[in-house]
mmCIF file of C-alpha atoms in Angstrom:
data_model
loop_
_atom_site.group_PDB
_atom_site.id
_atom_site.type_symbol
_atom_site.label_atom_id
_atom_site.label_comp_id
_atom_site.label_asym_id
_atom_site.label_seq_id
_atom_site.Cartn_x
_atom_site.Cartn_y
_atom_site.Cartn_z
ATOM 1 C CA PRO S 1 -69.867 41.968 -38.452
ATOM 2 C CA LEU S 2 -70.381 38.302 -37.694
ATOM 3 C CA TRP S 3 -72.831 37.752 -40.520
ATOM 4 C CA HIS S 4 -69.979 38.246 -42.972
ATOM 5 C CA VAL S 5 -68.500 34.877 -41.971
ATOM 6 C CA CYS S 6 -71.585 32.866 -40.983
ATOM 7 C CA SER S 7 -71.755 31.185 -44.369
ATOM 8 C CA ARG S 8 -68.739 30.317 -46.496
ATOM 9 C CA PRO S 9 -68.685 31.705 -50.034
ATOM 10 C CA PRO S 10 -68.074 28.857 -52.498
ATOM 11 C CA TRP S 11 -64.882 30.506 -53.774
ATOM 12 C CA LEU S 12 -63.318 30.769 -50.283
ATOM 13 C CA PRO S 13 -61.280 27.785 -49.022
ATOM 14 C CA THR S 14 -62.668 26.278 -45.823
ATOM 15 C CA THR S 15 -59.427 26.783 -43.884
ATOM 16 C CA VAL S 16 -59.346 30.479 -44.764
ATOM 17 C CA TRP S 17 -63.022 30.879 -43.878
ATOM 18 C CA LEU S 18 -62.509 29.265 -40.467
ATOM 19 C CA ALA S 19 -59.477 31.435 -39.737
ATOM 20 C CA LEU S 20 -61.449 34.546 -40.681
ATOM 21 C CA ALA S 21 -64.377 33.496 -38.488
ATOM 22 C CA ILE S 22 -62.091 32.995 -35.484
ATOM 23 C CA TRP S 23 -60.398 36.363 -36.100
ATOM 24 C CA VAL S 24 -63.722 38.231 -36.281
ATOM 25 C CA CYS S 25 -65.023 36.542 -33.139
ATOM 26 C CA ASP S 26 -61.865 37.553 -31.309
ATOM 27 C CA MET S 27 -62.370 41.160 -32.408
ATOM 28 C CA VAL S 28 -65.965 41.381 -31.093
ATOM 29 C CA VAL S 29 -66.067 42.514 -27.471
ATOM 30 C CA ALA S 30 -68.700 42.286 -24.777
ATOM 31 C CA VAL S 31 -70.621 45.554 -24.479
ATOM 32 C CA PRO S 32 -72.199 46.631 -21.152
ATOM 33 C CA GLN S 33 -75.990 46.623 -21.097
ATOM 34 C CA GLY S 34 -77.442 50.059 -21.780
ATOM 35 C CA ALA S 35 -74.424 51.329 -23.728
ATOM 36 C CA LYS S 36 -75.427 53.286 -26.836
ATOM 37 C CA LEU S 37 -72.200 54.977 -27.909
ATOM 38 C CA VAL S 38 -68.467 54.356 -27.525
ATOM 39 C CA LEU S 39 -65.717 56.971 -27.487
ATOM 40 C CA ALA S 40 -62.230 56.145 -28.776
ATOM 41 C CA THR S 41 -60.199 57.252 -25.788
ATOM 42 C CA HIS S 42 -58.372 55.797 -22.810
ATOM 43 C CA ASN S 43 -58.412 59.206 -21.104
ATOM 44 C CA LYS S 44 -60.999 59.535 -18.317
ATOM 45 C CA GLY S 45 -60.919 63.316 -18.597
ATOM 46 C CA LYS S 46 -61.858 63.220 -22.284
ATOM 47 C CA LEU S 47 -64.709 60.818 -21.529
ATOM 48 C CA ALA S 48 -66.049 63.120 -18.812
ATOM 49 C CA GLU S 49 -65.796 66.127 -21.144
ATOM 50 C CA PHE S 50 -67.637 64.247 -23.901
ATOM 51 C CA ARG S 51 -70.422 63.196 -21.538
ATOM 52 C CA GLU S 52 -70.791 66.808 -20.404
ATOM 53 C CA ILE S 53 -71.189 67.991 -24.008
ATOM 54 C CA LEU S 54 -73.880 65.379 -24.634
ATOM 55 C CA ALA S 55 -75.680 66.257 -21.401
ATOM 56 C CA GLN S 56 -76.105 69.796 -22.711
ATOM 57 C CA ALA S 57 -77.573 68.545 -26.003
ATOM 58 C CA ILE S 58 -79.725 65.591 -24.923
ATOM 59 C CA ALA S 59 -82.615 65.682 -22.467
ATOM 60 C CA ASP S 60 -82.430 63.106 -19.649
ATOM 61 C CA PHE S 61 -79.000 62.000 -20.819
ATOM 62 C CA ASP S 62 -77.597 58.979 -18.956
ATOM 63 C CA PRO S 63 -73.785 59.199 -18.677
ATOM 64 C CA ALA S 64 -73.559 55.401 -18.432
ATOM 65 C CA SER S 65 -74.905 55.133 -21.997
ATOM 66 C CA VAL S 66 -71.534 56.408 -23.276
ATOM 67 C CA ILE S 67 -68.544 54.177 -22.689
ATOM 68 C CA SER S 68 -64.907 54.364 -23.755
ATOM 69 C CA ALA S 69 -62.397 52.108 -25.469
ATOM 70 C CA ALA S 70 -60.686 51.773 -22.091
ATOM 71 C CA ASP S 71 -63.863 50.285 -20.574
ATOM 72 C CA LEU S 72 -63.800 47.555 -23.230
ATOM 73 C CA GLN S 73 -60.019 47.055 -23.383
ATOM 74 C CA VAL S 74 -60.144 47.377 -27.161
ATOM 75 C CA PRO S 75 -56.642 47.595 -28.690
ATOM 76 C CA GLU S 76 -55.804 50.787 -30.524
ATOM 77 C CA PRO S 77 -55.558 50.455 -34.320
ATOM 78 C CA VAL S 78 -52.592 51.646 -36.357
ATOM 79 C CA GLU S 79 -53.202 55.270 -37.353
ATOM 80 C CA ASP S 80 -51.631 55.416 -40.798
ATOM 81 C CA GLY S 81 -53.868 58.061 -42.362
ATOM 82 C CA ILE S 82 -52.444 61.228 -43.874
ATOM 83 C CA SER S 83 -54.966 63.625 -42.349
ATOM 84 C CA PHE S 84 -56.663 64.226 -39.010
ATOM 85 C CA ALA S 85 -59.991 63.076 -40.468
ATOM 86 C CA ALA S 86 -58.472 59.892 -41.861
ATOM 87 C CA ASN S 87 -56.897 58.901 -38.541
ATOM 88 C CA ALA S 88 -60.045 59.695 -36.569
ATOM 89 C CA THR S 89 -62.074 57.610 -39.023
ATOM 90 C CA ILE S 90 -59.686 54.666 -38.604
ATOM 91 C CA LYS S 91 -60.174 54.749 -34.837
ATOM 92 C CA ALA S 92 -63.952 55.148 -34.982
ATOM 93 C CA ASN S 93 -64.327 52.397 -37.592
ATOM 94 C CA ALA S 94 -62.281 49.964 -35.504
ATOM 95 C CA LEU S 95 -64.455 50.561 -32.441
ATOM 96 C CA ALA S 96 -67.719 50.362 -34.367
ATOM 97 C CA GLN S 97 -66.652 47.050 -35.919
ATOM 98 C CA ALA S 98 -65.530 45.622 -32.562
ATOM 99 C CA THR S 99 -68.619 46.653 -30.601
ATOM 100 C CA GLY S 100 -71.458 47.054 -33.097
ATOM 101 C CA LEU S 101 -72.136 50.445 -31.476
ATOM 102 C CA PRO S 102 -71.912 53.909 -33.010
ATOM 103 C CA ALA S 103 -68.411 55.189 -32.275
ATOM 104 C CA VAL S 104 -66.802 58.615 -31.984
ATOM 105 C CA ALA S 105 -63.104 59.335 -32.348
ATOM 106 C CA ASP S 106 -61.014 62.442 -32.760
ATOM 107 C CA ASP S 107 -57.537 63.257 -33.947
ATOM 108 C CA SER S 108 -55.811 66.567 -33.443
ATOM 109 C CA GLY S 109 -52.518 68.391 -33.619
ATOM 110 C CA LEU S 110 -50.709 71.704 -33.911
ATOM 111 C CA CYS S 111 -50.297 73.287 -37.351
ATOM 112 C CA VAL S 112 -47.653 76.024 -37.578
ATOM 113 C CA ASP S 113 -47.960 78.543 -40.421
ATOM 114 C CA VAL S 114 -44.257 78.947 -41.245
ATOM 115 C CA LEU S 115 -43.779 75.166 -41.202
ATOM 116 C CA GLY S 116 -46.454 74.633 -43.815
ATOM 117 C CA GLY S 117 -48.871 73.100 -41.325
ATOM 118 C CA ALA S 118 -46.363 70.876 -39.499
ATOM 119 C CA PRO S 119 -46.165 69.166 -37.054
ATOM 120 C CA GLY S 120 -49.803 68.419 -37.974
ATOM 121 C CA ILE S 121 -50.670 64.726 -37.731
ATOM 122 C CA PHE S 122 -47.156 64.088 -36.394
ATOM 123 C CA SER S 123 -47.594 66.424 -33.411
ATOM 124 C CA ALA S 124 -47.487 63.669 -30.778
ATOM 125 C CA ARG S 125 -44.241 62.215 -32.193
ATOM 126 C CA TRP S 126 -42.532 65.287 -33.625
ATOM 127 C CA CYS S 127 -39.298 64.499 -31.771
ATOM 128 C CA GLY S 128 -39.132 61.028 -33.311
ATOM 129 C CA HIS S 129 -41.004 58.967 -30.747
ATOM 130 C CA HIS S 130 -44.548 59.074 -29.411
ATOM 131 C CA GLY S 131 -45.781 60.861 -26.338
ATOM 132 C CA ASP S 132 -42.744 62.870 -25.159
ATOM 133 C CA ASP S 133 -44.427 66.258 -24.731
ATOM 134 C CA ALA S 134 -41.332 68.009 -23.399
ATOM 135 C CA ALA S 135 -39.112 66.820 -26.259
ATOM 136 C CA ASN S 136 -41.721 67.647 -28.883
ATOM 137 C CA LEU S 137 -42.165 71.154 -27.523
ATOM 138 C CA GLN S 138 -38.445 71.839 -27.220
ATOM 139 C CA LEU S 139 -37.752 70.675 -30.764
ATOM 140 C CA LEU S 140 -40.471 72.966 -32.101
ATOM 141 C CA LEU S 141 -39.092 75.929 -30.132
ATOM 142 C CA ASP S 142 -35.629 75.236 -31.536
ATOM 143 C CA GLN S 143 -36.987 75.093 -35.091
ATOM 144 C CA LEU S 144 -38.761 78.432 -34.602
ATOM 145 C CA SER S 145 -35.981 80.169 -32.673
ATOM 146 C CA ASP S 146 -35.261 82.679 -35.479
ATOM 147 C CA VAL S 147 -38.906 83.309 -36.394
ATOM 148 C CA LYS S 148 -40.128 86.748 -35.306
ATOM 149 C CA ASP S 149 -43.417 87.276 -33.462
ATOM 150 C CA PRO S 150 -45.465 88.485 -36.459
ATOM 151 C CA HIS S 151 -44.798 85.167 -38.202
ATOM 152 C CA ARG S 152 -45.467 82.788 -35.308
ATOM 153 C CA GLY S 153 -49.114 82.098 -36.160
ATOM 154 C CA ALA S 154 -50.483 78.598 -35.632
ATOM 155 C CA ASN S 155 -53.663 76.690 -35.031
ATOM 156 C CA PHE S 156 -54.746 73.555 -33.260
ATOM 157 C CA THR S 157 -56.900 71.407 -35.562
ATOM 158 C CA CYS S 158 -59.264 68.623 -34.518
ATOM 159 C CA ALA S 159 -61.285 66.233 -36.655
ATOM 160 C CA ALA S 160 -64.087 64.457 -34.788
ATOM 161 C CA VAL S 161 -65.717 61.517 -36.553
ATOM 162 C CA LEU S 162 -68.935 59.610 -35.879
ATOM 163 C CA VAL S 163 -69.250 56.150 -37.426
ATOM 164 C CA VAL S 164 -72.678 54.534 -37.247
ATOM 165 C CA PRO S 165 -72.524 50.870 -38.314
ATOM 166 C CA GLN S 166 -75.285 49.591 -40.558
ATOM 167 C CA SER S 167 -77.928 47.483 -38.840
ATOM 168 C CA ALA S 168 -81.527 46.405 -39.246
ATOM 169 C CA ASP S 169 -82.620 49.570 -37.458
ATOM 170 C CA GLN S 170 -80.419 52.190 -39.094
ATOM 171 C CA LYS S 171 -78.349 53.008 -42.143
ATOM 172 C CA GLY S 172 -74.605 53.144 -41.764
ATOM 173 C CA ARG S 173 -72.991 56.557 -42.037
ATOM 174 C CA VAL S 174 -69.844 58.519 -41.335
ATOM 175 C CA VAL S 175 -69.975 62.131 -40.136
ATOM 176 C CA VAL S 176 -66.853 64.306 -39.980
ATOM 177 C CA GLU S 177 -66.496 67.656 -38.198
ATOM 178 C CA GLU S 178 -63.178 69.557 -38.373
ATOM 179 C CA HIS S 179 -62.550 72.700 -36.347
ATOM 180 C CA ARG S 180 -59.618 74.920 -35.408
ATOM 181 C CA MET S 181 -58.411 77.105 -32.563
ATOM 182 C CA TYR S 182 -56.198 79.896 -33.906
ATOM 183 C CA GLY S 183 -53.440 81.665 -32.050
ATOM 184 C CA ARG S 184 -49.721 82.396 -31.836
ATOM 185 C CA LEU S 185 -46.659 80.716 -30.403
ATOM 186 C CA LEU S 186 -44.420 82.113 -27.675
ATOM 187 C CA HIS S 187 -40.646 81.750 -27.457
ATOM 188 C CA GLN S 188 -40.804 79.930 -24.125
ATOM 189 C CA SER S 189 -43.235 77.905 -22.052
ATOM 190 C CA ILE S 190 -45.647 79.598 -19.643
ATOM 191 C CA GLY S 191 -48.176 77.776 -17.480
ATOM 192 C CA GLU S 192 -48.468 74.417 -15.760
ATOM 193 C CA GLY S 193 -51.818 73.180 -17.055
ATOM 194 C CA GLY S 194 -52.865 71.427 -20.230
ATOM 195 C CA PHE S 195 -50.492 69.183 -22.143
ATOM 196 C CA GLY S 196 -48.491 68.988 -25.356
ATOM 197 C CA TYR S 197 -47.886 72.392 -26.904
ATOM 198 C CA ASP S 198 -50.325 74.255 -24.623
ATOM 199 C CA PRO S 199 -47.579 76.121 -22.687
ATOM 200 C CA ILE S 200 -46.447 78.027 -25.808
ATOM 201 C CA PHE S 201 -49.824 78.538 -27.496
ATOM 202 C CA VAL S 202 -51.788 81.766 -26.933
ATOM 203 C CA PRO S 203 -55.348 81.479 -28.335
ATOM 204 C CA SER S 204 -56.450 84.434 -30.452
ATOM 205 C CA GLN S 205 -59.271 85.113 -27.967
ATOM 206 C CA GLU S 206 -56.630 85.983 -25.377
ATOM 207 C CA ASP S 207 -55.296 88.764 -27.635
ATOM 208 C CA GLU S 208 -58.735 90.331 -28.138
ATOM 209 C CA PRO S 209 -60.121 93.126 -25.934
ATOM 210 C CA GLY S 210 -60.749 91.689 -22.499
ATOM 211 C CA GLY S 211 -58.218 88.914 -22.987
ATOM 212 C CA GLN S 212 -55.255 88.425 -20.706
ATOM 213 C CA GLY S 213 -52.675 87.081 -23.161
ATOM 214 C CA ARG S 214 -52.629 83.713 -21.436
ATOM 215 C CA THR S 215 -51.414 80.453 -22.922
ATOM 216 C CA SER S 216 -53.694 77.428 -23.056
ATOM 217 C CA ALA S 217 -51.671 76.041 -20.149
ATOM 218 C CA GLN S 218 -52.688 79.010 -17.983
ATOM 219 C CA MET S 219 -56.406 78.532 -18.582
ATOM 220 C CA SER S 220 -58.770 76.349 -16.596
ATOM 221 C CA ALA S 221 -60.039 73.188 -18.258
ATOM 222 C CA ALA S 222 -63.501 74.734 -18.612
ATOM 223 C CA GLU S 223 -62.113 77.919 -20.207
ATOM 224 C CA LYS S 224 -59.997 75.949 -22.641
ATOM 225 C CA ASN S 225 -62.774 73.504 -23.585
ATOM 226 C CA ALA S 226 -65.140 76.390 -24.334
ATOM 227 C CA ILE S 227 -62.931 77.597 -27.205
ATOM 228 C CA SER S 228 -60.772 74.603 -28.071
ATOM 229 C CA HIS S 229 -60.639 72.866 -31.418
ATOM 230 C CA ARG S 230 -61.707 69.598 -29.804
ATOM 231 C CA GLY S 231 -64.599 71.145 -27.912
ATOM 232 C CA GLN S 232 -65.839 72.835 -31.079
ATOM 233 C CA ALA S 233 -65.645 69.629 -33.131
ATOM 234 C CA LEU S 234 -67.409 67.463 -30.560
ATOM 235 C CA ARG S 235 -70.147 70.042 -29.981
ATOM 236 C CA ALA S 236 -70.682 70.196 -33.756
ATOM 237 C CA LEU S 237 -71.361 66.438 -33.696
ATOM 238 C CA ALA S 238 -73.877 66.745 -30.862
ATOM 239 C CA PRO S 239 -77.019 67.129 -33.078
ATOM 240 C CA GLN S 240 -76.089 63.931 -34.951
ATOM 241 C CA LEU S 241 -75.362 62.135 -31.696
ATOM 242 C CA ALA S 242 -78.676 63.203 -30.173
ATOM 243 C CA GLN S 243 -80.461 61.163 -32.843
ATOM 244 C CA LEU S 244 -78.912 57.992 -31.400
ATOM 245 C CA PHE S 245 -80.557 58.397 -27.979
#
Protein backbone atom coordinates (compact mmCIF):
# COMPACT_ATOMS: atom_id res chain seq x y z
CA PRO A 1 0.00 0.00 0.00
CA LEU A 2 1.09 3.55 -0.68
CA TRP A 3 1.13 4.56 2.97
CA HIS A 4 4.13 2.29 3.47
CA VAL A 5 6.32 4.71 1.52
CA CYS A 6 4.68 8.08 2.22
CA SER A 7 7.16 8.88 4.97
CA ARG A 8 10.79 7.78 4.98
CA PRO A 9 11.96 5.80 8.01
CA PRO A 10 15.09 7.44 9.45
CA TRP A 11 17.13 4.27 8.90
CA LEU A 12 16.28 4.07 5.17
CA PRO A 13 18.54 5.97 2.72
CA THR A 14 16.67 8.59 0.70
CA THR A 15 17.66 7.07 -2.65
CA VAL A 16 16.32 3.67 -1.63
CA TRP A 17 13.11 5.21 -0.30
CA LEU A 18 12.51 7.09 -3.55
CA ALA A 19 13.15 3.98 -5.63
CA LEU A 20 10.71 2.01 -3.48
CA ALA A 21 8.07 4.74 -3.77
CA ILE A 22 8.36 4.76 -7.57
CA TRP A 23 8.16 0.95 -7.69
CA VAL A 24 5.01 0.84 -5.53
CA CYS A 25 3.33 3.57 -7.57
CA ASP A 26 4.07 1.63 -10.74
CA MET A 27 2.47 -1.48 -9.22
CA VAL A 28 -0.81 0.28 -8.31
CA VAL A 29 -3.32 0.12 -11.15
CA ALA A 30 -6.43 2.11 -11.95
CA VAL A 31 -9.55 0.26 -10.83
CA PRO A 32 -12.91 0.77 -12.62
CA GLN A 33 -15.56 2.54 -10.57
CA GLY A 34 -17.94 0.11 -8.89
CA ALA A 35 -15.47 -2.79 -8.83
CA LYS A 36 -15.54 -4.68 -5.52
CA LEU A 37 -13.60 -7.86 -6.26
CA VAL A 38 -10.90 -8.97 -8.70
CA LEU A 39 -10.32 -12.48 -10.01
CA ALA A 40 -6.82 -13.66 -10.95
CA THR A 41 -7.52 -14.91 -14.45
CA HIS A 42 -7.06 -13.87 -18.05
CA ASN A 43 -9.68 -16.41 -19.14
CA LYS A 44 -13.08 -14.90 -19.99
CA GLY A 45 -14.78 -18.25 -19.45
CA LYS A 46 -13.47 -18.53 -15.89
CA LEU A 47 -14.64 -14.98 -15.16
CA ALA A 48 -18.12 -15.76 -16.46
CA GLU A 49 -18.25 -18.96 -14.39
CA PHE A 50 -17.16 -17.08 -11.26
CA ARG A 51 -19.78 -14.38 -11.78
CA GLU A 52 -22.44 -17.08 -12.18
CA ILE A 53 -21.44 -18.68 -8.87
CA LEU A 54 -21.68 -15.33 -7.10
CA ALA A 55 -25.04 -14.56 -8.71
CA GLN A 56 -26.43 -17.69 -7.07
CA ALA A 57 -25.11 -16.63 -3.64
CA ILE A 58 -25.68 -12.87 -3.61
CA ALA A 59 -29.00 -11.08 -4.04
CA ASP A 60 -29.04 -8.35 -6.71
CA PHE A 61 -25.50 -9.23 -7.74
CA ASP A 62 -23.98 -6.88 -10.33
CA PRO A 63 -21.59 -8.78 -12.65
CA ALA A 64 -19.66 -5.56 -13.32
CA SER A 65 -18.61 -5.47 -9.65
CA VAL A 66 -16.25 -8.40 -10.34
CA ILE A 67 -13.36 -7.74 -12.68
CA SER A 68 -10.38 -9.81 -13.79
CA ALA A 69 -6.63 -9.40 -13.96
CA ALA A 70 -7.02 -9.18 -17.74
CA ASP A 71 -9.26 -6.10 -17.37
CA LEU A 72 -6.47 -4.35 -15.46
CA GLN A 73 -3.52 -5.71 -17.46
CA VAL A 74 -1.82 -6.73 -14.24
CA PRO A 75 1.30 -8.87 -14.88
CA GLU A 76 1.22 -12.39 -13.54
CA PRO A 77 3.53 -13.04 -10.56
CA VAL A 78 6.04 -15.87 -10.40
CA GLU A 79 4.31 -18.92 -8.91
CA ASP A 80 7.11 -20.51 -6.91
CA GLY A 81 5.04 -22.08 -4.14
CA ILE A 82 5.23 -25.79 -3.39
CA SER A 83 1.48 -26.36 -3.04
CA PHE A 84 -1.72 -25.38 -4.81
CA ALA A 85 -2.70 -23.16 -1.87
CA ALA A 86 0.67 -21.42 -1.84
CA ASN A 87 0.55 -20.59 -5.55
CA ALA A 88 -3.06 -19.39 -5.38
CA THR A 89 -2.15 -17.18 -2.41
CA ILE A 90 0.77 -15.67 -4.35
CA LYS A 91 -1.56 -14.71 -7.19
CA ALA A 92 -4.31 -13.33 -4.95
CA ASN A 93 -1.84 -11.35 -2.83
CA ALA A 94 -0.28 -9.76 -5.91
CA LEU A 95 -3.67 -8.61 -7.19
CA ALA A 96 -4.84 -7.34 -3.81
CA GLN A 97 -1.63 -5.32 -3.41
CA ALA A 98 -1.87 -3.89 -6.94
CA THR A 99 -5.55 -2.93 -6.77
CA GLY A 100 -6.43 -2.49 -3.09
CA LEU A 101 -9.44 -4.75 -3.76
CA PRO A 102 -10.22 -8.16 -2.29
CA ALA A 103 -8.82 -10.73 -4.72
CA VAL A 104 -9.57 -14.36 -5.54
CA ALA A 105 -7.18 -16.76 -7.22
CA ASP A 106 -7.08 -20.49 -7.75
CA ASP A 107 -4.46 -23.05 -8.61
CA SER A 108 -5.18 -26.59 -9.68
CA GLY A 109 -3.73 -29.72 -11.19
CA LEU A 110 -3.98 -33.47 -11.65
CA CYS A 111 -2.71 -35.76 -8.88
CA VAL A 112 -2.13 -39.39 -9.90
CA ASP A 113 -2.14 -42.02 -7.15
CA VAL A 114 0.65 -44.26 -8.48
CA LEU A 115 2.86 -41.22 -9.12
CA GLY A 116 2.62 -40.08 -5.53
CA GLY A 117 0.43 -37.11 -6.39
CA ALA A 118 2.34 -35.97 -9.49
CA PRO A 119 2.07 -34.06 -11.78
CA GLY A 120 0.40 -31.94 -9.08
CA ILE A 121 1.52 -28.31 -9.14
CA PHE A 122 3.59 -29.09 -12.24
CA SER A 123 0.57 -30.26 -14.26
CA ALA A 124 0.66 -27.38 -16.75
CA ARG A 125 4.37 -27.93 -17.51
CA TRP A 126 4.76 -31.67 -16.98
CA CYS A 127 6.44 -32.09 -20.38
CA GLY A 128 9.09 -29.51 -19.51
CA HIS A 129 7.50 -26.33 -20.79
CA HIS A 130 4.30 -24.49 -19.93
CA GLY A 131 0.96 -24.80 -21.63
CA ASP A 132 1.44 -27.68 -24.10
CA ASP A 133 -1.65 -29.73 -23.22
CA ALA A 134 -1.07 -32.38 -25.87
CA ALA A 135 2.55 -33.00 -24.84
CA ASN A 136 1.68 -33.06 -21.15
CA LEU A 137 -1.09 -35.58 -21.71
CA GLN A 138 0.99 -37.83 -23.95
CA LEU A 139 3.89 -37.91 -21.51
CA LEU A 140 1.55 -38.91 -18.69
CA LEU A 141 0.00 -41.67 -20.81
CA ASP A 142 3.47 -42.98 -21.63
CA GLN A 143 4.44 -42.99 -17.94
CA LEU A 144 1.29 -44.94 -17.06
CA SER A 145 1.34 -47.30 -20.04
CA ASP A 146 2.04 -50.40 -17.89
CA VAL A 147 -0.33 -49.45 -15.06
CA LYS A 148 -3.47 -51.61 -14.97
CA ASP A 149 -6.97 -50.15 -14.63
CA PRO A 150 -7.44 -50.88 -10.91
CA HIS A 151 -4.42 -48.71 -10.13
CA ARG A 152 -5.18 -45.73 -12.38
CA GLY A 153 -6.93 -43.63 -9.72
CA ALA A 154 -6.39 -39.88 -9.72
CA ASN A 155 -7.95 -36.64 -8.63
CA PHE A 156 -8.05 -33.06 -9.79
CA THR A 157 -7.27 -30.71 -6.88
CA CYS A 158 -8.05 -26.99 -6.70
CA ALA A 159 -7.15 -24.46 -4.03
CA ALA A 160 -9.17 -21.24 -4.19
CA VAL A 161 -7.91 -18.33 -2.09
CA LEU A 162 -9.53 -15.06 -1.04
CA VAL A 163 -7.22 -12.27 0.10
CA VAL A 164 -8.88 -9.25 1.70
CA PRO A 165 -6.38 -6.40 2.16
CA GLN A 166 -6.49 -4.50 5.43
CA SER A 167 -8.15 -1.10 5.28
CA ALA A 168 -9.90 1.41 7.50
CA ASP A 169 -13.17 -0.43 6.91
CA GLN A 170 -12.11 -4.05 7.29
CA LYS A 171 -9.51 -6.36 8.75
CA GLY A 172 -7.18 -8.13 6.38
CA ARG A 173 -7.63 -11.87 6.02
CA VAL A 174 -6.79 -14.87 3.88
CA VAL A 175 -9.32 -17.66 3.29
CA VAL A 176 -8.32 -20.94 1.63
CA GLU A 177 -10.68 -23.61 0.26
CA GLU A 178 -9.24 -26.81 -1.25
CA HIS A 179 -11.43 -29.37 -2.99
CA ARG A 180 -11.00 -32.44 -5.19
CA MET A 181 -12.73 -34.27 -8.02
CA TYR A 182 -11.90 -37.98 -7.87
CA GLY A 183 -11.83 -40.38 -10.77
CA ARG A 184 -9.73 -42.68 -12.94
CA LEU A 185 -7.51 -42.35 -15.97
CA LEU A 186 -8.07 -44.00 -19.34
CA HIS A 187 -5.38 -45.39 -21.64
CA GLN A 188 -6.30 -43.04 -24.48
CA SER A 189 -8.05 -39.72 -25.04
CA ILE A 190 -11.81 -39.55 -25.55
CA GLY A 191 -13.77 -36.35 -26.11
CA GLU A 192 -13.18 -32.96 -27.68
CA GLY A 193 -14.21 -30.62 -24.86
CA GLY A 194 -12.42 -29.31 -21.81
CA PHE A 195 -8.66 -28.88 -21.75
CA GLY A 196 -5.51 -30.33 -20.21
CA TYR A 197 -6.00 -33.87 -18.95
CA ASP A 198 -9.80 -33.86 -19.32
CA PRO A 199 -9.83 -36.32 -22.27
CA ILE A 200 -8.39 -39.15 -20.14
CA PHE A 201 -10.11 -38.39 -16.83
CA VAL A 202 -13.39 -40.14 -15.92
CA PRO A 203 -14.99 -38.54 -12.81
CA SER A 204 -16.14 -41.03 -10.18
CA GLN A 205 -19.72 -39.78 -10.62
CA GLU A 206 -19.66 -41.19 -14.15
CA ASP A 207 -18.97 -44.68 -12.76
CA GLU A 208 -21.88 -44.55 -10.30
CA PRO A 209 -25.38 -45.84 -11.11
CA GLY A 210 -26.87 -43.58 -13.74
CA GLY A 211 -23.47 -42.47 -14.98
CA GLN A 212 -22.35 -42.93 -18.55
CA GLY A 213 -18.62 -43.49 -18.07
CA ARG A 214 -17.79 -40.24 -19.83
CA THR A 215 -14.54 -38.32 -19.57
CA SER A 216 -14.54 -34.69 -18.47
CA ALA A 217 -13.94 -33.81 -22.12
CA GLN A 218 -17.26 -35.43 -23.08
CA MET A 219 -19.29 -33.43 -20.58
CA SER A 220 -20.86 -30.03 -21.11
CA ALA A 221 -19.29 -27.08 -19.32
CA ALA A 222 -22.29 -26.89 -16.98
CA GLU A 223 -22.10 -30.61 -16.13
CA LYS A 224 -18.38 -30.42 -15.46
CA ASN A 225 -18.59 -27.23 -13.37
CA ALA A 226 -21.29 -28.78 -11.18
CA ILE A 227 -18.88 -31.45 -9.91
CA SER A 228 -15.43 -30.06 -10.66
CA HIS A 229 -12.74 -29.34 -8.12
CA ARG A 230 -12.68 -25.69 -9.16
CA GLY A 231 -16.44 -25.28 -8.99
CA GLN A 232 -16.50 -26.84 -5.53
CA ALA A 233 -13.70 -24.61 -4.23
CA LEU A 234 -15.17 -21.38 -5.58
CA ARG A 235 -18.66 -22.21 -4.31
CA ALA A 236 -17.15 -22.90 -0.87
CA LEU A 237 -15.77 -19.34 -0.89
CA ALA A 238 -19.13 -17.84 -1.82
CA PRO A 239 -20.36 -17.19 1.79
CA GLN A 240 -17.14 -15.27 2.53
CA LEU A 241 -17.42 -13.36 -0.73
CA ALA A 242 -21.04 -12.42 -0.06
CA GLN A 243 -19.88 -10.41 2.95
CA LEU A 244 -17.96 -8.09 0.61
CA PHE A 245 -21.07 -6.95 -1.28
